[in-house]
Amino acid sequence: MSLKNPDSSPDISGDERSVTISIDKSPPLETQTVCLPPVRTTFQKLIHRLREIFFPDDPFYRFKNQTPLRKWVLGFQYLLPICQWLPSYSFSLFRSDLIAGLTITSLAIPQGISYAKLANLPPILGLYSSFVPPLVYSVLGSSRHLAVGPISIASLVMGTMLSEMVSPTDEPALYLKLAFTSTFFAGLLQASLGLFRLGFIIDFLSKATLTGFMAGAAIMVSLQQLRGLFGIPHLTTKMQIIPVLVSFLTLRKEWSWQTIVMGFSFLVLLLTARKISMRNPKLFWVAAAAPLTSVILSTLLVFLLRSQLPGILKIGKLPKGLNPPSMNKLYFHGPHLGLSIKTGIVTGILTLCEGIAVGRTFASLQNYQVDGNKEMTAIGLMNIAGSCSSCIVTTGSFSRSAVNYNAGAKTAFSNIVMATTVLVTLLFLMPLFYYTPNFILAAIILTAVLGLIDYNDAIHLWKIDKLDFLACSCSFFGVLFISVPMGLAIAVGVSIFKILLHVTRPNIVILGNITGTQVYQSLTRYEKASRVPSFLILGIESPIYFANSTYIKERILRWVREEKERIETNKGSMLKCIILDMTAVTAIDTSGIDAILELNKTLKLSSLQLVLVNPVGNVMEKMWSSKALDLFRMNGLYLTVGEAVADVSSLWKHQQ
Amino acid sequence: MSLKNPDSSPDISGDERSVTISIDKSPPLETQTVCLPPVRTTFQKLIHRLREIFFPDDPFYRFKNQTPLRKWVLGFQYLLPICQWLPSYSFSLFRSDLIAGLTITSLAIPQGISYAKLANLPPILGLYSSFVPPLVYSVLGSSRHLAVGPISIASLVMGTMLSEMVSPTDEPALYLKLAFTSTFFAGLLQASLGLFRLGFIIDFLSKATLTGFMAGAAIMVSLQQLRGLFGIPHLTTKMQIIPVLVSFLTLRKEWSWQTIVMGFSFLVLLLTARKISMRNPKLFWVAAAAPLTSVILSTLLVFLLRSQLPGILKIGKLPKGLNPPSMNKLYFHGPHLGLSIKTGIVTGILTLCEGIAVGRTFASLQNYQVDGNKEMTAIGLMNIAGSCSSCIVTTGSFSRSAVNYNAGAKTAFSNIVMATTVLVTLLFLMPLFYYTPNFILAAIILTAVLGLIDYNDAIHLWKIDKLDFLACSCSFFGVLFISVPMGLAIAVGVSIFKILLHVTRPNIVILGNITGTQVYQSLTRYEKASRVPSFLILGIESPIYFANSTYIKERILRWVREEKERIETNKGSMLKCIILDMTAVTAIDTSGIDAILELNKTLKLSSLQLVLVNPVGNVMEKMWSSKALDLFRMNGLYLTVGEAVADVSSLWKHQQ
């Protein structure tokens, strides 16, 4: 077996040995040289590695072979995607976007008010947040269907984390400052992840983790809605399941039956509307219009019965006018800075996950691409702008984007339509919300978050991947019983543990020859596969790293011991050669190389030959540069298992 | 392509389709069925998984097919390895062990005294620690060459961590208590890791990490020896490089030239002895005898010149007698408990690493096996026993074990010999150490720790694996400039990051056919490999997980785009089919399956067919149970790339 030296010319070397042997009934076989990858300097490798880490999508490929002017235009369009679609915007596109924009506004106004309340903030902030961020996104964002605004999870998390340290009722000014500062840090984090192309970090929140997290958070939100739905003003603001239930049951005296009756009636109405739209996607407008309709109906009801029902909790007076600037409310020093940063990071990552996932979902439905890192920058800048104009953290909401898509939105212009409608509302319609009851907001939130509990997905996870299910359960129970950030941290820990476990205890299979072919496959899986006498062929299914090198070495020695025992029992022909199929060993490090060398030494002491088959690029290179390959130069390295078996057994025949 | 249903009988199903086609000059090819692994229940899988995690070495295989009496004997021997070798112990073995035992004693006494001082503890503790632990180990341990006693790294770490919170000079009683308690917790951790078979946790401290750590710690220890070697009593006890150097230079007035001259003379002597033994392993006794000889010589010198050199720092009076019990000094409550636990964990893991590594090294030299988990239990119990008898944390020291091995030790009896000799010393010879100067201890420590700086290994790491080198540097600089536990934590973090990076950004290669064979290999690596027209064959070299599913999907789409561009430029035949070689995809999770389904959908929209080749056991099973395989049932699933290319192209011919 000759080995190509990467220092020599890359041509096939002349001393290559080609042995042609016939074994069994298989066709003549020519032994192939195992090549090293092309020589590259450390710097070239580093550049290649960094490019794969940070620019896997090759974002500049559009600029190749273009004139300088065209490059400028493309660069401008790349930075401001609005320049891509606005020049060719037409009336028919506008008509679609107008309808979609009006539809999502009818959803955005009540949801905005509700989600601001969910974060223990003045309701008007929800409307502010549906005005500035959508405008910024429509300029910077590359998704055509994302409907921007506050989302329940982020508002909940912000409310929970901030009110653990600062009471929103006792220190409302400080609480407001912290909310804007958290929004700023969320935006800063998002924009930096995008700019530094670190977007892949959010991939570590797996879908399984998010499923559990969403369900847990939805239950926490639902429990908090008991306050509005049962009219209990003094329900605890704690965010663990036990204290809330205890508080709910001990405050039975505060329950208001009028609120309960009206609240549950509207809840049933909203849930029915949602059910109808889910059954028949063409009737999407039923669910889309239901919240605003309910708000109008309930407000009218409370207004008409205002003398009979004085105790009903209402939104009350909302200030008229546009977003006031809030730069002066950002808080960059003092004892609560750490809290704002932490809240910013958690809400930032959550909104990023939802925004990117929603963007990708609708992009794949319409077969266009959304650049994750660019989208993160857009969302981040939108939140930084929001934090300076009295907005809370926003992103593309799944429910509103779905309505937007179904209502026929064609471009980000529907966000501009929504912003304009919210502007009109802010300027002229605020007094109309005076009598809007709290129970209708609770019902709207409940309807929205119940959709986040996806038990079918959990069942699916259990069926397919038990460790995914574990990650899902950890985040679910962690959120319910410990806290939102801890629940997330535990779930990410479990997910990473899953990866490490696979590496620490990799699968090793015994391979056998499928009779009449050159294919070698797992003996346990392929009944047709049979052992090759005198050979033990093992397939290692993992990189060989410090974390598993000892395991792999000792496990292989155990396989050898067991094989010898088996041969002794069956009186088979003596074991002479161990073949390691390295096709699936995708990486190796210094500990791994040491393990292979030690294995080789130990096997030699028992007069067993070790043969390596098909080490892939990197592995081959590292074994070569550590001089470990020298030991396998002669009859120790083959391209396929078939060649190894044929060549080694022919050698034995010659030796006899 | 037929798919075997695991619910049906495991026999080869009758509806299997075998297509025989000829392409190029290759032999006729029979299409093989891709099989699912045998059906197993969740419980069976769990049991299998747990067995691989906790019992990969199958420790009970010796008990198979044995009589009940024999099983009892074997069990007894398993628990107390001394029962294995003591019954057949002979005089010739005893002679070897006696010589080895006396040789290591001559090393153990000065090193013991020095390492106790390194931990800021009374020197006598070093001798106590060379008496009880070796006796315990000789009964429980399964290595034949391990020489047990305190080691420099562990003493250094214990000294550093404890003296950061409690001053050994101001509160010596509390400091002593904390040292014994840390030893107890170190032993408890080690014994538990062994008993619960979690020994693989120490594998996460890779050799690269340890190389950097050892070098950093050695430099820290050496700096502390400036105190003894220059005779500076007030040198700072801080454990960072900058404060020590500053203190060393500002205290120039305290430097004692007599100490310096004598200290450096003995240092040169010791280093020369070490060099001689390293050059010629047969002269191992030169290095082994040098420390005791130096101690005797320097003690004599100081005794004779005691009137001329009153300022020389000496050990002074040491108490005679055996280890006093120290159970009453263990400290299980109060403010410093956390500190003792932390110190116990760090020293416990470090001593475990050294002990296990040393045991394995000498076992592999003599071709016997050391059971890692059992060895951990032995080391742990030895430290628990030590903590109750005034010992500090001990383990198998590399330098002493090497001397033991070279001196011809055959069994753990050499430890008994050493313990007996130390016993005689403790009972009768303690007054002899009164005039032993501190500088000789400093010189002995320096000689020992300088051997821990292995810059050749660091160069080797740089050459082979840059990320291993990074882990090494991180632990080196972390230990020097931050702190010992932080340095270790950062290095473990880097090592885990390396694993995650490989998963997050896996390698994907384009495969081509090596002409005249059925072998498909990387185009960049094999010049002989050539593209198959109309096909794009990609090999994915990593599990497909949540952490990389998006990357893999988008990277494959980029390959497709680039391949289309290439075809357009070269006017090649139209791309029709993407083949994913899944041989190296050793695991998949729900996100991975979703990614493959989405990829399939996206490719279908561009009229491209997606074909999977050779999904290994687990992947096949998960894709089957998630119904994802249904999409690939017809001409979408093959066992080898060759079969896929042949079958798909023959189908195209039929369709024309």
GROMACS .gro file of C-alpha atoms in nm, chain A residues 302-580:
model
  279
  302VAL     CA    1  -6.947   4.765   2.951
  303PHE     CA    2  -7.034   5.119   2.837
  304LEU     CA    3  -7.407   5.040   2.822
  305LEU     CA    4  -7.411   4.855   3.155
  306ARG     CA    5  -7.171   5.100   3.324
  307SER     CA    6  -7.421   5.188   3.597
  308GLN     CA    7  -7.510   4.821   3.672
  309LEU     CA    8  -7.148   4.697   3.663
  310PRO     CA    9  -6.935   4.950   3.844
  311GLY     CA   10  -6.683   4.687   3.963
  312ILE     CA   11  -6.565   4.566   3.622
  313LEU     CA   12  -6.190   4.636   3.572
  314LYS     CA   13  -6.134   4.857   3.267
  315ILE     CA   14  -5.834   4.988   3.075
  316GLY     CA   15  -5.924   5.350   3.160
  317LYS     CA   16  -5.776   5.664   3.018
  318LEU     CA   17  -5.504   5.624   2.755
  319PRO     CA   18  -5.290   5.920   2.646
  320LYS     CA   19  -5.350   6.047   2.293
  321GLY     CA   20  -5.058   6.119   2.061
  322LEU     CA   21  -4.756   5.961   1.901
  323ASN     CA   22  -4.468   5.772   2.065
  324PRO     CA   23  -4.281   6.005   2.301
  325PRO     CA   24  -3.900   5.975   2.273
  326SER     CA   25  -3.746   5.760   2.547
  327MET     CA   26  -3.372   5.796   2.493
  328ASN     CA   27  -3.353   5.978   2.826
  329LYS     CA   28  -3.512   5.678   2.998
  330LEU     CA   29  -3.234   5.435   2.903
  331TYR     CA   30  -3.046   5.327   3.213
  332PHE     CA   31  -2.677   5.250   3.174
  333HIS     CA   32  -2.552   5.253   3.534
  334GLY     CA   33  -2.663   5.171   3.883
  335PRO     CA   34  -2.770   4.853   4.061
  336HIS     CA   35  -3.027   4.728   3.808
  337LEU     CA   36  -2.806   4.739   3.498
  338GLY     CA   37  -2.725   4.367   3.528
  339LEU     CA   38  -3.096   4.286   3.546
  340SER     CA   39  -3.172   4.485   3.228
  341ILE     CA   40  -2.885   4.319   3.043
  342LYS     CA   41  -2.999   3.971   3.153
  343THR     CA   42  -3.360   4.045   3.060
  344GLY     CA   43  -3.241   4.192   2.730
  345ILE     CA   44  -3.041   3.881   2.647
  346VAL     CA   45  -3.323   3.637   2.727
  347THR     CA   46  -3.597   3.834   2.552
  348GLY     CA   47  -3.359   3.917   2.267
  349ILE     CA   48  -3.281   3.552   2.201
  350LEU     CA   49  -3.646   3.448   2.229
  351THR     CA   50  -3.773   3.716   1.992
  352LEU     CA   51  -3.489   3.637   1.754
  353CYS     CA   52  -3.586   3.268   1.753
  354GLU     CA   53  -3.950   3.346   1.679
  355GLY     CA   54  -3.869   3.614   1.420
  356ILE     CA   55  -3.617   3.404   1.229
  357ALA     CA   56  -3.827   3.088   1.246
  358VAL     CA   57  -4.138   3.272   1.122
  359GLY     CA   58  -3.940   3.444   0.846
  360ARG     CA   59  -3.790   3.114   0.730
  361THR     CA   60  -4.124   2.933   0.743
  362PHE     CA   61  -4.304   3.176   0.512
  363ALA     CA   62  -3.999   3.216   0.290
  364SER     CA   63  -3.989   2.840   0.232
  365LEU     CA   64  -4.364   2.838   0.158
  366GLN     CA   65  -4.306   3.092  -0.122
  367ASN     CA   66  -3.961   2.955  -0.212
  368TYR     CA   67  -3.754   3.263  -0.143
  369GLN     CA   68  -3.450   3.288   0.085
  370VAL     CA   69  -3.422   3.482   0.408
  371ASP     CA   70  -3.067   3.565   0.512
  372GLY     CA   71  -3.062   3.480   0.884
  373ASN     CA   72  -2.780   3.715   0.984
  374LYS     CA   73  -2.920   4.010   0.788
  375GLU     CA   74  -3.263   3.949   0.935
  376MET     CA   75  -3.113   3.953   1.284
  377THR     CA   76  -2.951   4.288   1.218
  378ALA     CA   77  -3.287   4.422   1.095
  379ILE     CA   78  -3.473   4.295   1.402
  380GLY     CA   79  -3.198   4.428   1.627
  381LEU     CA   80  -3.195   4.777   1.473
  382MET     CA   81  -3.574   4.783   1.490
  383ASN     CA   82  -3.558   4.712   1.864
  384ILE     CA   83  -3.285   4.969   1.924
  385ALA     CA   84  -3.502   5.225   1.743
  386GLY     CA   85  -3.799   5.100   1.944
  387SER     CA   86  -3.619   5.144   2.276
  388CYS     CA   87  -3.565   5.511   2.189
  389SER     CA   88  -3.932   5.568   2.103
  390SER     CA   89  -4.118   5.413   2.400
  391CYS     CA   90  -4.155   5.063   2.251
  392ILE     CA   91  -4.108   4.727   2.417
  393VAL     CA   92  -3.926   4.440   2.251
  394THR     CA   93  -4.088   4.335   1.920
  395THR     CA   94  -4.039   4.076   1.650
  396GLY     CA   95  -4.231   3.895   1.378
  397SER     CA   96  -4.521   3.728   1.556
  398PHE     CA   97  -4.621   3.386   1.431
  399SER     CA   98  -4.997   3.436   1.462
  400ARG     CA   99  -5.003   3.781   1.300
  401SER     CA  100  -4.762   3.679   1.023
  402ALA     CA  101  -4.984   3.380   0.943
  403VAL     CA  102  -5.286   3.613   0.915
  404ASN     CA  103  -5.077   3.851   0.704
  405TYR     CA  104  -4.977   3.567   0.471
  406ASN     CA  105  -5.332   3.432   0.444
  407ALA     CA  106  -5.471   3.782   0.385
  408GLY     CA  107  -5.250   3.796   0.076
  409ALA     CA  108  -4.963   4.020   0.181
  410LYS     CA  109  -4.707   4.044  -0.099
  411THR     CA  110  -4.438   4.272   0.045
  412ALA     CA  111  -4.332   4.438   0.370
  413PHE     CA  112  -4.565   4.724   0.269
  414SER     CA  113  -4.840   4.562   0.477
  415ASN     CA  114  -4.633   4.662   0.781
  416ILE     CA  115  -4.641   5.023   0.662
  417VAL     CA  116  -5.020   5.002   0.625
  418MET     CA  117  -5.045   4.863   0.978
  419ALA     CA  118  -4.823   5.137   1.117
  420THR     CA  119  -5.030   5.402   0.946
  421THR     CA  120  -5.355   5.262   1.086
  422VAL     CA  121  -5.204   5.245   1.434
  423LEU     CA  122  -5.092   5.606   1.386
  424VAL     CA  123  -5.453   5.711   1.316
  425THR     CA  124  -5.567   5.515   1.621
  426LEU     CA  125  -5.303   5.678   1.840
  427LEU     CA  126  -5.392   6.025   1.721
  428PHE     CA  127  -5.771   6.008   1.725
  429LEU     CA  128  -5.925   5.686   1.860
  430MET     CA  129  -5.768   5.643   2.204
  431PRO     CA  130  -6.073   5.766   2.406
  432LEU     CA  131  -6.276   5.477   2.256
  433PHE     CA  132  -6.074   5.230   2.467
  434TYR     CA  133  -6.176   5.390   2.798
  435TYR     CA  134  -6.446   5.131   2.867
  436THR     CA  135  -6.258   4.831   2.721
  437PRO     CA  136  -6.272   4.572   3.000
  438ASN     CA  137  -5.966   4.381   3.123
  439PHE     CA  138  -6.141   4.046   3.084
  440ILE     CA  139  -6.147   4.078   2.705
  441LEU     CA  140  -5.771   4.135   2.701
  442ALA     CA  141  -5.730   3.825   2.920
  443ALA     CA  142  -5.949   3.628   2.678
  444ILE     CA  143  -5.745   3.749   2.377
  445ILE     CA  144  -5.416   3.654   2.544
  446LEU     CA  145  -5.554   3.314   2.646
  447THR     CA  146  -5.669   3.239   2.292
  448ALA     CA  147  -5.328   3.334   2.156
  449VAL     CA  148  -5.116   3.140   2.405
  450LEU     CA  149  -5.327   2.823   2.410
  451GLY     CA  150  -5.213   2.776   2.052
  452LEU     CA  151  -4.855   2.759   2.179
  453ILE     CA  152  -4.920   2.435   2.368
  454ASP     CA  153  -4.837   2.175   2.107
  455TYR     CA  154  -4.881   1.840   2.276
  456ASN     CA  155  -4.886   1.659   1.942
  457ASP     CA  156  -4.535   1.781   1.883
  458ALA     CA  157  -4.431   1.651   2.226
  459ILE     CA  158  -4.579   1.308   2.142
  460HIS     CA  159  -4.394   1.318   1.809
  461LEU     CA  160  -4.068   1.393   1.993
  462TRP     CA  161  -4.124   1.104   2.234
  463LYS     CA  162  -4.183   0.866   1.945
  464ILE     CA  163  -3.873   0.964   1.750
  465ASP     CA  164  -3.609   1.087   1.988
  466LYS     CA  165  -3.625   1.028   2.362
  467LEU     CA  166  -3.346   1.275   2.434
  468ASP     CA  167  -3.525   1.547   2.237
  469PHE     CA  168  -3.830   1.471   2.448
  470LEU     CA  169  -3.615   1.503   2.760
  471ALA     CA  170  -3.491   1.846   2.648
  472CYS     CA  171  -3.852   1.943   2.579
  473SER     CA  172  -3.970   1.826   2.923
  474CYS     CA  173  -3.680   1.995   3.097
  475SER     CA  174  -3.761   2.332   2.949
  476PHE     CA  175  -4.133   2.280   3.015
  477PHE     CA  176  -4.097   2.187   3.383
  478GLY     CA  177  -3.801   2.421   3.433
  479VAL     CA  178  -4.015   2.717   3.321
  480LEU     CA  179  -4.312   2.606   3.530
  481PHE     CA  180  -4.132   2.522   3.854
  482ILE     CA  181  -3.803   2.714   3.857
  483SER     CA  182  -3.787   3.022   3.635
  484VAL     CA  183  -3.793   3.120   3.272
  485PRO     CA  184  -3.417   3.170   3.218
  486MET     CA  185  -3.326   2.864   3.427
  487GLY     CA  186  -3.572   2.649   3.233
  488LEU     CA  187  -3.415   2.761   2.908
  489ALA     CA  188  -3.062   2.713   3.040
  490ILE     CA  189  -3.139   2.359   3.158
  491ALA     CA  190  -3.292   2.270   2.823
  492VAL     CA  191  -2.991   2.404   2.630
  493GLY     CA  192  -2.771   2.208   2.869
  494VAL     CA  193  -2.964   1.889   2.797
  495SER     CA  194  -2.938   1.950   2.422
  496ILE     CA  195  -2.561   1.999   2.442
  497PHE     CA  196  -2.533   1.695   2.671
  498LYS     CA  197  -2.707   1.498   2.395
  499ILE     CA  198  -2.435   1.595   2.148
  500LEU     CA  199  -2.160   1.517   2.398
  501LEU     CA  200  -2.318   1.183   2.492
  502HIS     CA  201  -2.318   1.077   2.129
  503VAL     CA  202  -1.947   1.161   2.112
  504THR     CA  203  -1.859   1.011   2.451
  505ARG     CA  204  -2.026   0.678   2.383
  506PRO     CA  205  -2.023   0.635   2.006
  507ASN     CA  206  -2.169   0.341   1.825
  508ILE     CA  207  -1.926   0.074   1.702
  509VAL     CA  208  -2.070  -0.194   1.474
  510ILE     CA  209  -1.930  -0.524   1.350
  511LEU     CA  210  -1.940  -0.531   0.972
  512GLY     CA  211  -1.988  -0.833   0.752
  513ASN     CA  212  -1.971  -0.892   0.380
  514ILE     CA  213  -2.300  -0.902   0.190
  515THR     CA  214  -2.240  -1.216  -0.010
  516GLY     CA  215  -2.165  -1.164  -0.377
  517THR     CA  216  -2.090  -0.793  -0.339
  518GLN     CA  217  -1.812  -0.567  -0.219
  519VAL     CA  218  -2.052  -0.413   0.032
  520TYR     CA  219  -1.975  -0.445   0.404
  521GLN     CA  220  -2.258  -0.369   0.642
  522SER     CA  221  -2.361  -0.412   1.004
  523LEU     CA  222  -2.409  -0.778   1.096
  524THR     CA  223  -2.699  -0.708   1.332
  525ARG     CA  224  -2.887  -0.508   1.072
  526TYR     CA  225  -2.825  -0.705   0.754
  527GLU     CA  226  -2.916  -1.071   0.770
  528LYS     CA  227  -2.742  -1.122   0.438
  529ALA     CA  228  -2.412  -0.996   0.580
  530SER     CA  229  -2.173  -1.261   0.705
  531ARG     CA  230  -1.846  -1.254   0.895
  532VAL     CA  231  -1.522  -1.284   0.701
  533PRO     CA  232  -1.314  -1.563   0.863
  534SER     CA  233  -0.994  -1.445   1.040
  535PHE     CA  234  -1.109  -1.084   1.019
  536LEU     CA  235  -1.288  -0.861   1.269
  537ILE     CA  236  -1.425  -0.561   1.081
  538LEU     CA  237  -1.541  -0.274   1.301
  539GLY     CA  238  -1.712   0.046   1.190
  540ILE     CA  239  -1.659   0.338   1.428
  541GLU     CA  240  -1.945   0.584   1.403
  542SER     CA  241  -1.808   0.901   1.558
  543PRO     CA  242  -1.512   1.137   1.557
  544ILE     CA  243  -1.233   1.011   1.786
  545TYR     CA  244  -1.172   1.277   2.046
  546PHE     CA  245  -1.021   1.313   2.393
  547ALA     CA  246  -1.372   1.251   2.526
  548ASN     CA  247  -1.402   0.905   2.374
  549SER     CA  248  -1.052   0.791   2.283
  550THR     CA  249  -1.015   0.574   2.593
  551TYR     CA  250  -1.363   0.431   2.548
  552ILE     CA  251  -1.307   0.346   2.182
  553LYS     CA  252  -0.973   0.182   2.253
  554GLU     CA  253  -1.104  -0.031   2.539
  555ARG     CA  254  -1.432  -0.111   2.362
  556ILE     CA  255  -1.242  -0.236   2.058
  557LEU     CA  256  -1.024  -0.453   2.281
  558ARG     CA  257  -1.345  -0.592   2.431
  559TRP     CA  258  -1.481  -0.668   2.083
  560VAL     CA  259  -1.155  -0.849   2.008
  561ARG     CA  260  -1.179  -1.049   2.333
  562GLU     CA  261  -1.542  -1.141   2.261
  563GLU     CA  262  -1.462  -1.235   1.903
  564LYS     CA  263  -1.182  -1.464   2.024
  565GLU     CA  264  -1.421  -1.628   2.273
  566ARG     CA  265  -1.679  -1.673   1.996
  567ILE     CA  266  -1.421  -1.831   1.767
  568GLU     CA  267  -1.308  -2.063   2.047
  569THR     CA  268  -1.665  -2.175   2.112
  570ASN     CA  269  -1.744  -2.224   1.742
  571LYS     CA  270  -1.399  -2.360   1.657
  572GLY     CA  271  -1.369  -2.106   1.374
  573SER     CA  272  -1.049  -2.001   1.203
  574MET     CA  273  -0.810  -1.797   1.415
  575LEU     CA  274  -0.851  -1.419   1.434
  576LYS     CA  275  -0.560  -1.251   1.259
  577CYS     CA  276  -0.663  -0.902   1.152
  578ILE     CA  277  -0.873  -0.616   1.288
  579ILE     CA  278  -1.005  -0.377   1.023
  580LEU     CA  279  -1.128  -0.037   1.139
   0.00000   0.00000   0.00000
